[in-house]
mmCIF file of C-alpha atoms and ligand atoms in Angstrom:
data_model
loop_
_atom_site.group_PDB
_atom_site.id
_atom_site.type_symbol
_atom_site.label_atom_id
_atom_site.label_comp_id
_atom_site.label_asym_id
_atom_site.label_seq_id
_atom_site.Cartn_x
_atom_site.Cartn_y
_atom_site.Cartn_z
ATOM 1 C CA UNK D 22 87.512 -57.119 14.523
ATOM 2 C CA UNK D 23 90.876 -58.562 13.609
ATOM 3 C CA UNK D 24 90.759 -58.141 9.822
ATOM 4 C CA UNK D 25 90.510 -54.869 7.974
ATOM 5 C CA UNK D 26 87.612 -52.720 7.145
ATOM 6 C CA UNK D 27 86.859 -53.133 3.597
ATOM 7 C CA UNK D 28 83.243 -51.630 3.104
ATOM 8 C CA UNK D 29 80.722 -48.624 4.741
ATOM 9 C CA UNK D 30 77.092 -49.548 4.185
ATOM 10 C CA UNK D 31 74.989 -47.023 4.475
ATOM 11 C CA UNK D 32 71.302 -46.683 6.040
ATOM 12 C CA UNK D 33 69.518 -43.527 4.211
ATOM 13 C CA UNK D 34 67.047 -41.607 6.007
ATOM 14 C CA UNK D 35 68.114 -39.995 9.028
ATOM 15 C CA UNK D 36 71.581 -41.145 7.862
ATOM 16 C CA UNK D 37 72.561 -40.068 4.948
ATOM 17 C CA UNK D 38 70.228 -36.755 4.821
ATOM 18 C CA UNK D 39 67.820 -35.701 7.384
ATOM 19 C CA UNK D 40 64.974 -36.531 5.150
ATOM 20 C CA UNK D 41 62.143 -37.716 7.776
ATOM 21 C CA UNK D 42 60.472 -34.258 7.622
ATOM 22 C CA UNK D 43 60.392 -34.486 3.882
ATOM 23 C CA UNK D 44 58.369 -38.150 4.364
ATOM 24 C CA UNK D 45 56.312 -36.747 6.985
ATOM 25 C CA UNK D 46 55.080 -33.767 4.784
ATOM 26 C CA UNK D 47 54.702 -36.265 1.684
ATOM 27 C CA UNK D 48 52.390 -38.549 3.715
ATOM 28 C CA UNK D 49 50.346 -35.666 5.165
ATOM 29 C CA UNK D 50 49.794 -34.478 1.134
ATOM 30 C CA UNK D 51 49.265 -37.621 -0.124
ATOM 31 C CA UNK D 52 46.415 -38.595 2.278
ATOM 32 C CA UNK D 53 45.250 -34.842 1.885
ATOM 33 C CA UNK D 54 44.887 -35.707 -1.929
ATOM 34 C CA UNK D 55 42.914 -39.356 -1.673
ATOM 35 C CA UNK D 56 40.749 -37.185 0.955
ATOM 36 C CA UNK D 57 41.162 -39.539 3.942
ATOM 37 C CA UNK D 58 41.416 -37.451 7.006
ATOM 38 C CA UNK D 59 45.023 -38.314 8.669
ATOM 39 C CA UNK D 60 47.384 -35.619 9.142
ATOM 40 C CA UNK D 61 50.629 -36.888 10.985
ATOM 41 C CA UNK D 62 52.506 -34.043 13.250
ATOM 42 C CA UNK D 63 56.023 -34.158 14.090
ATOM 43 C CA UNK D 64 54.851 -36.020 17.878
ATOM 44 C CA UNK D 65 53.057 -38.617 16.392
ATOM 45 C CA UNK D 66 55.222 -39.226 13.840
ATOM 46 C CA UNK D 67 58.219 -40.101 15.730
ATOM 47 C CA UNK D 68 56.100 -42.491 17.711
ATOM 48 C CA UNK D 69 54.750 -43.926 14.325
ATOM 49 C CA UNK D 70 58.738 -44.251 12.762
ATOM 50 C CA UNK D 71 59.046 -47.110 15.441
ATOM 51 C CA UNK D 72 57.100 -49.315 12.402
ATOM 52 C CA UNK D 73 59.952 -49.165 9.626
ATOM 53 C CA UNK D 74 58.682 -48.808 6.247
ATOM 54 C CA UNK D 75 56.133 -46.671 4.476
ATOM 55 C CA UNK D 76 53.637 -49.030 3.321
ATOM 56 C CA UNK D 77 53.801 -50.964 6.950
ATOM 57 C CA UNK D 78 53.805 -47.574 8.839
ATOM 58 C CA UNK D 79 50.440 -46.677 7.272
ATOM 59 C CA UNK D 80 49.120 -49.857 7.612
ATOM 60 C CA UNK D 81 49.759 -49.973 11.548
ATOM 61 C CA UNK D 82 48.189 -46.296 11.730
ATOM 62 C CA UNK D 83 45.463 -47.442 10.051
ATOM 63 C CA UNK D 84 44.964 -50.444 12.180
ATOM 64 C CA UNK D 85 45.491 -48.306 15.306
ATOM 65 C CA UNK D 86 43.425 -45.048 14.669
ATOM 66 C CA UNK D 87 40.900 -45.806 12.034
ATOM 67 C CA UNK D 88 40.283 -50.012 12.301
ATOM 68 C CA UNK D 89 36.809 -49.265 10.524
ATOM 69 C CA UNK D 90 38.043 -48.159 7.335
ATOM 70 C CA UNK D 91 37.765 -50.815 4.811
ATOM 71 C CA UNK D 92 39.755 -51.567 1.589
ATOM 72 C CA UNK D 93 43.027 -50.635 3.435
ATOM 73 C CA UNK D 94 45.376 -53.107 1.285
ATOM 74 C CA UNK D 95 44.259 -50.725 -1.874
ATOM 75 C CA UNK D 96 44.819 -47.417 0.175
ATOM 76 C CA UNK D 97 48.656 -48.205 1.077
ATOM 77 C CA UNK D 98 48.990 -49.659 -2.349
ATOM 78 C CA UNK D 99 47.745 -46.201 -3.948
ATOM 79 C CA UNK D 100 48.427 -43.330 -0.981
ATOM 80 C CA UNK D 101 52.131 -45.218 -1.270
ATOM 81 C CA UNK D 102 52.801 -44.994 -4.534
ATOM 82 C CA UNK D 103 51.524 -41.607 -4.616
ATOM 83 C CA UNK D 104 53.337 -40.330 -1.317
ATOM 84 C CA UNK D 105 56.484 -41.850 -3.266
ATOM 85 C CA UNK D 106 55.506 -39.678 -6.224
ATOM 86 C CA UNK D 107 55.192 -36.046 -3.802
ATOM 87 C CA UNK D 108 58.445 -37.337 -1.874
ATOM 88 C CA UNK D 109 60.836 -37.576 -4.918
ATOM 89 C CA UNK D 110 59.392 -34.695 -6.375
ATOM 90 C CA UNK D 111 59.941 -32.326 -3.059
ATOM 91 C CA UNK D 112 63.393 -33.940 -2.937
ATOM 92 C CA UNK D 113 64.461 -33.091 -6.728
ATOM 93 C CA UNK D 114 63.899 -29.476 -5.499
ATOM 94 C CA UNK D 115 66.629 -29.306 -3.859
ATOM 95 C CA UNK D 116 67.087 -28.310 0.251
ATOM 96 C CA UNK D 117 67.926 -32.140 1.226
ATOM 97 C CA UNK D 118 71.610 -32.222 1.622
ATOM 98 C CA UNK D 119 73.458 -34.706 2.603
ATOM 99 C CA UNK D 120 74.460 -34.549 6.516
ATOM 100 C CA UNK D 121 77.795 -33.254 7.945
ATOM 101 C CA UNK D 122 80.729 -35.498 7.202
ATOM 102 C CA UNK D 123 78.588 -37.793 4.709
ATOM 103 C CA UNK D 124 80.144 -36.713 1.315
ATOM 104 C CA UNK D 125 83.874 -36.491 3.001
ATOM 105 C CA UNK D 126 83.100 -40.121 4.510
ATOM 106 C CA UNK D 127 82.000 -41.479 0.811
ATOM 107 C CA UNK D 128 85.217 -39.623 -0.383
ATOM 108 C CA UNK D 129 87.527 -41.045 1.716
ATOM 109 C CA UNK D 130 86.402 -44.347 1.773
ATOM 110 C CA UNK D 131 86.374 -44.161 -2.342
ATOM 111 C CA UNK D 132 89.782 -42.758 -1.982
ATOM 112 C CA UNK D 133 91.270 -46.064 -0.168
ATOM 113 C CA UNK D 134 89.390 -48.533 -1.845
ATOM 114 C CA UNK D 135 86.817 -49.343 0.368
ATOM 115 C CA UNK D 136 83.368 -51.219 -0.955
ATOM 116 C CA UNK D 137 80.273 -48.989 -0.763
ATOM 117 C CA UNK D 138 76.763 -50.319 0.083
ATOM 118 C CA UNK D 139 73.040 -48.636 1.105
ATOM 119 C CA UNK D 140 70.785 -51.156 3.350
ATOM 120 C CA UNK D 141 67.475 -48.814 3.561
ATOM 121 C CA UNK D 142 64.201 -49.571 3.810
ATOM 122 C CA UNK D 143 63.047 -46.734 1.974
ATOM 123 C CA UNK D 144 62.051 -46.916 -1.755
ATOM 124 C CA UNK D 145 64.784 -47.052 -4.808
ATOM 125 C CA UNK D 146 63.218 -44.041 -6.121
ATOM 126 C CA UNK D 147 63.325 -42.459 -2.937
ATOM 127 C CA UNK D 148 67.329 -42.973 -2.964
ATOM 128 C CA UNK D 149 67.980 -42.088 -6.624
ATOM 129 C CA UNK D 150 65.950 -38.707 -6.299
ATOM 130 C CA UNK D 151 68.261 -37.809 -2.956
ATOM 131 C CA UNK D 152 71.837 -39.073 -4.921
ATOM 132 C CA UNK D 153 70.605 -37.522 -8.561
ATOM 133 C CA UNK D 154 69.307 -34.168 -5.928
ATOM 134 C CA UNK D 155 72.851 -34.157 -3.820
ATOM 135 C CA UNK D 156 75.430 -35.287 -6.882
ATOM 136 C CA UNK D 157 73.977 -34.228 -10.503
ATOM 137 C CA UNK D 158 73.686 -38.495 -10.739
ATOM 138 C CA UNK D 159 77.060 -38.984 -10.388
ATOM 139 C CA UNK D 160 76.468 -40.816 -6.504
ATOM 140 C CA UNK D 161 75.058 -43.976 -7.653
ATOM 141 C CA UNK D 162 78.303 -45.098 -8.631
ATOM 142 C CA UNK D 163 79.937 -44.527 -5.010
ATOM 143 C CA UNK D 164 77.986 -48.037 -4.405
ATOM 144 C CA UNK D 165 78.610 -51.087 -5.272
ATOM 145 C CA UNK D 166 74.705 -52.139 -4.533
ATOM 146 C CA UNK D 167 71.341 -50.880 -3.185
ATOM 147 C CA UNK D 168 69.383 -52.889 -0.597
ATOM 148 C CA UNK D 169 65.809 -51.154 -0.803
ATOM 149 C CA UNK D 170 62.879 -51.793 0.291
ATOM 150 C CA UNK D 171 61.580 -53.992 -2.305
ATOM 151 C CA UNK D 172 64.824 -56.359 -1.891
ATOM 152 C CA UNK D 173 64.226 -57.224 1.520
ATOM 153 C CA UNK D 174 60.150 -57.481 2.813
ATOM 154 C CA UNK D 175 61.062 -57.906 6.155
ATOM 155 C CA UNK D 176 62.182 -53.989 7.024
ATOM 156 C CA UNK D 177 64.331 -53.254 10.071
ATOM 157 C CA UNK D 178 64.908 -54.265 12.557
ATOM 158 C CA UNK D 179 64.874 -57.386 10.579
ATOM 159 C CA UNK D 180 68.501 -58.168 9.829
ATOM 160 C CA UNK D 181 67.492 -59.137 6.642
ATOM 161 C CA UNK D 182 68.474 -56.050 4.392
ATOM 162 C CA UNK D 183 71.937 -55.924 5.579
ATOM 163 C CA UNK D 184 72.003 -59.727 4.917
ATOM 164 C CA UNK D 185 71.476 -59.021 1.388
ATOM 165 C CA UNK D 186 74.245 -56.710 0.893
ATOM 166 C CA UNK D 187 76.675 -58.573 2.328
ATOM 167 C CA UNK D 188 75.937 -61.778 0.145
ATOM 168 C CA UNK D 189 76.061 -58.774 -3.014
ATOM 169 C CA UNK D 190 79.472 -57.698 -2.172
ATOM 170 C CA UNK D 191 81.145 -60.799 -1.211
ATOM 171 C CA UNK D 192 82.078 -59.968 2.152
ATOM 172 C CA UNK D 193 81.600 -60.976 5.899
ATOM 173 C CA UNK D 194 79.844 -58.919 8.425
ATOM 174 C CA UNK D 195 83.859 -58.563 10.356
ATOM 175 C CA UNK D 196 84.970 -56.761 7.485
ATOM 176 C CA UNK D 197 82.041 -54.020 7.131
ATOM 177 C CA UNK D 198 80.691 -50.981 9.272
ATOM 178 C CA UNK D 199 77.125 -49.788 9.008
ATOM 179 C CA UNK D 200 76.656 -46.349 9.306
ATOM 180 C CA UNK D 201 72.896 -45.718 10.671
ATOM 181 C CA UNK D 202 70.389 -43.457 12.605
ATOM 182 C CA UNK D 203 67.838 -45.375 14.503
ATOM 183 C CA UNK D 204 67.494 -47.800 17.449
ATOM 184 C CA UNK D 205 65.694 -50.384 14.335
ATOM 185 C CA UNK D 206 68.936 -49.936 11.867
ATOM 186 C CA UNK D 207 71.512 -50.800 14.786
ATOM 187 C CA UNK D 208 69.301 -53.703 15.451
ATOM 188 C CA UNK D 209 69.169 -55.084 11.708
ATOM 189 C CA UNK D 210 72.578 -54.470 11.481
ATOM 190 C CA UNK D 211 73.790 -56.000 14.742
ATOM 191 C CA UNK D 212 71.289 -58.928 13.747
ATOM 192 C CA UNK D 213 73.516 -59.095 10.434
ATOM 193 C CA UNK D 214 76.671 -59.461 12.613
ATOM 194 C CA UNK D 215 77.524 -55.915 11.766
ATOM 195 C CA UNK D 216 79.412 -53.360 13.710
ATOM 196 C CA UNK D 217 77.322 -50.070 13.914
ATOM 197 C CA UNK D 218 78.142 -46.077 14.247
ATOM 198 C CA UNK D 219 75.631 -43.952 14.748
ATOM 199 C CA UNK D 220 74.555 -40.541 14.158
ATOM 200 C CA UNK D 221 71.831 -39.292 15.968
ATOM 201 C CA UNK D 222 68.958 -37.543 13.468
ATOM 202 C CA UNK D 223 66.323 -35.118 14.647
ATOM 203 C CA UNK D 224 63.887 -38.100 15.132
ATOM 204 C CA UNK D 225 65.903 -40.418 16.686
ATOM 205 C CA UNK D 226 67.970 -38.081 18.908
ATOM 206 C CA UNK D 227 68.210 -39.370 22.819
ATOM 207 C CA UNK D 228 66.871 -42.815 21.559
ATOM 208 C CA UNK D 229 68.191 -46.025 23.022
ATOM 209 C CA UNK D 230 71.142 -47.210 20.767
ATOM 210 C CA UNK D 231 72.365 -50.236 22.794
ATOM 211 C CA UNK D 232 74.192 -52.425 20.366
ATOM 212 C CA UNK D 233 76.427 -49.657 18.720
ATOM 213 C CA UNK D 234 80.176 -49.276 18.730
ATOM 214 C CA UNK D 235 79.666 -45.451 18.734
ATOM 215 C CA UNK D 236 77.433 -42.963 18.864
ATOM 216 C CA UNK D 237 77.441 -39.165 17.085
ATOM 217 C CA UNK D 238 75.320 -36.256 16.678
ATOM 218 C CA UNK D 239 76.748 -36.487 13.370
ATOM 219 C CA UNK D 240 79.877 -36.993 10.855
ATOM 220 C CA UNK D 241 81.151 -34.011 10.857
ATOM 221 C CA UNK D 242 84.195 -34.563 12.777
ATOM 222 C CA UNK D 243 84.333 -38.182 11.646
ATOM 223 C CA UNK D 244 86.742 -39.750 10.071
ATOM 224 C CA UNK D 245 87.556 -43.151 8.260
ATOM 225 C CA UNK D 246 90.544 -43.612 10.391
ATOM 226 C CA UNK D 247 88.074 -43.103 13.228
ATOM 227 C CA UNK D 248 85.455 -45.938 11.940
ATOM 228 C CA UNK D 249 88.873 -48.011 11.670
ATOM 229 C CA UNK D 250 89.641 -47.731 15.143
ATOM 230 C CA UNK D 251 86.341 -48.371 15.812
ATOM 231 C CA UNK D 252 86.318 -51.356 13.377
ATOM 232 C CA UNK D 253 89.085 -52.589 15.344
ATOM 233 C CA UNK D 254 87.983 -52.529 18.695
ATOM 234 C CA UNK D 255 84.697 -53.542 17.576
HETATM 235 C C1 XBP F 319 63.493 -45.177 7.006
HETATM 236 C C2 XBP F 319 62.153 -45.767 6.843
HETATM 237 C C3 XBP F 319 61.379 -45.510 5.582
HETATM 238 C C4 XBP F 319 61.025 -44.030 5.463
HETATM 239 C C5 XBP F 319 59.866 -43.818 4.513
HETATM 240 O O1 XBP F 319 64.327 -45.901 6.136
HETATM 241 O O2 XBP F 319 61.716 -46.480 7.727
HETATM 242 O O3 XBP F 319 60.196 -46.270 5.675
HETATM 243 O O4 XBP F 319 60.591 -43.580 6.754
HETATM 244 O O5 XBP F 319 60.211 -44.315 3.235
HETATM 245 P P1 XBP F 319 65.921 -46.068 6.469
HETATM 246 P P2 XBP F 319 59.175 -45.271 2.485
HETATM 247 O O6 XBP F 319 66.122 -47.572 6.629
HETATM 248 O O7 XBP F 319 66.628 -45.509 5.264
HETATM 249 O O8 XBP F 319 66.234 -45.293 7.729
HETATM 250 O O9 XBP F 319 57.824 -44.609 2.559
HETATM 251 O O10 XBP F 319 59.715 -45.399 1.072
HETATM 252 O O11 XBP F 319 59.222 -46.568 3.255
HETATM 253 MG MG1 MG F 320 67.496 -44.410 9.019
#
């Protein structure tokens, strides 16, 4: 890209905390709870995380493993909501840090005046309970807007979440980065006209990330001046 890199937008899970387990467990307890006998393991759940988005991911189970059970718009509706509910609440407690390099990232990019962003399909609540776990609160100011699930319907690898931020901050898809985990963010975000790093996450690790300007295991030894060079040759 010729001009400079003025904003880092975000992906969550996988990205900005290894939080897939967390989902995984909240699903299993949530359909433990409404009595409806699915239990996801870590195999089949890495296979199921090709379908982006909670509410979709159950509903392609569903369709897939139990196609006689009836009244299944009502069951994602409610196991959702309540899955949400167990998610936030094992996340609040703590043991969901951010990943390597993530808060010195945010810091630096603060620090030189670059625009913050998250593009997620998770839930909202799902991203305040990980910021208000990992910064006492003070992390939802780092960005300048929240692209959630409920903002875009289509989920990724639809380009459309990254779409939104980019009309929210004001800025064109040469002068951002998206920083993401999985084979379905580099897509929405290369679909937006985005430039994509990657850090590989524990369920996306030796996937196919064709599209991306780099590829990590992680931040850790990251830095902006990196994703600037990277911007560049982008
Ligand atoms: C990853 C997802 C989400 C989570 C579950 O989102 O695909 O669906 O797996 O969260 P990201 P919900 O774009 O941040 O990687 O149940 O709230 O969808
Ligand atoms: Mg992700």
């Amino acid at each position: 890209m010729v001009e400079p890199l003025r904003a880092l937008i975000f992906d969550v899970d996988g990205t900005l905390a290894e939080t897939e387990e967390v989902h995984r467990l909240a699903f299993n307890r949530a359909f433990e709870e409404a009595g409806i006998p699915w239990s996801w393991d870590r195999t089949l759940y890495r296979a199921l995380l090709a379908v982006s988005g909670g509410k979709e991911r159950i509903r392609a189970y569903a369709a897939d493993h139990d196609p006689g059970r009836t009244g299944i718009d009502a069951l994602v509706r409610d196991v959702h909501a309540r899955k949400t509910e167990i998610y936030t609440g094992m996340v609040r407690e703590g043991g969901v840090p951010f990943r390597p390099g993530v808060a010195r990232l945010i810091e630096e990019a603060r620090a030189a005046g670059l625009i913050l962003a998250v593009a997620t399909t998770t839930t909202r609540a799902n991203v305040d309970a990980l910021l208000d776990a990992n910064t006492g609160g003070t992390g939802h100011g780092w960005f300048a807007t929240f692209a959630c699930a409920d903002d875009a319907p289509p989920k990724k690898p639809d380009p459309m979440v990254y779409r939104v931020v980019l009309e929210r901050i004001g800025l064109p898809a040469s002068a951002c980065i998206a920083l993401e985990d999985s084979p379905n963010g580099v897509a929405a975000a290369t679909g937006a006209g985005i430039a994509v790093v990657v850090s590989t996450s524990v369920y996306t690790d030796g996937d196919d990330f064709t599209g991306a300007a780099a590829v990590f295991p992680d931040f850790g030894s990251v830095t902006l001046d990196d994703l600037r060079s990277i911007h560049t040759k982008a």
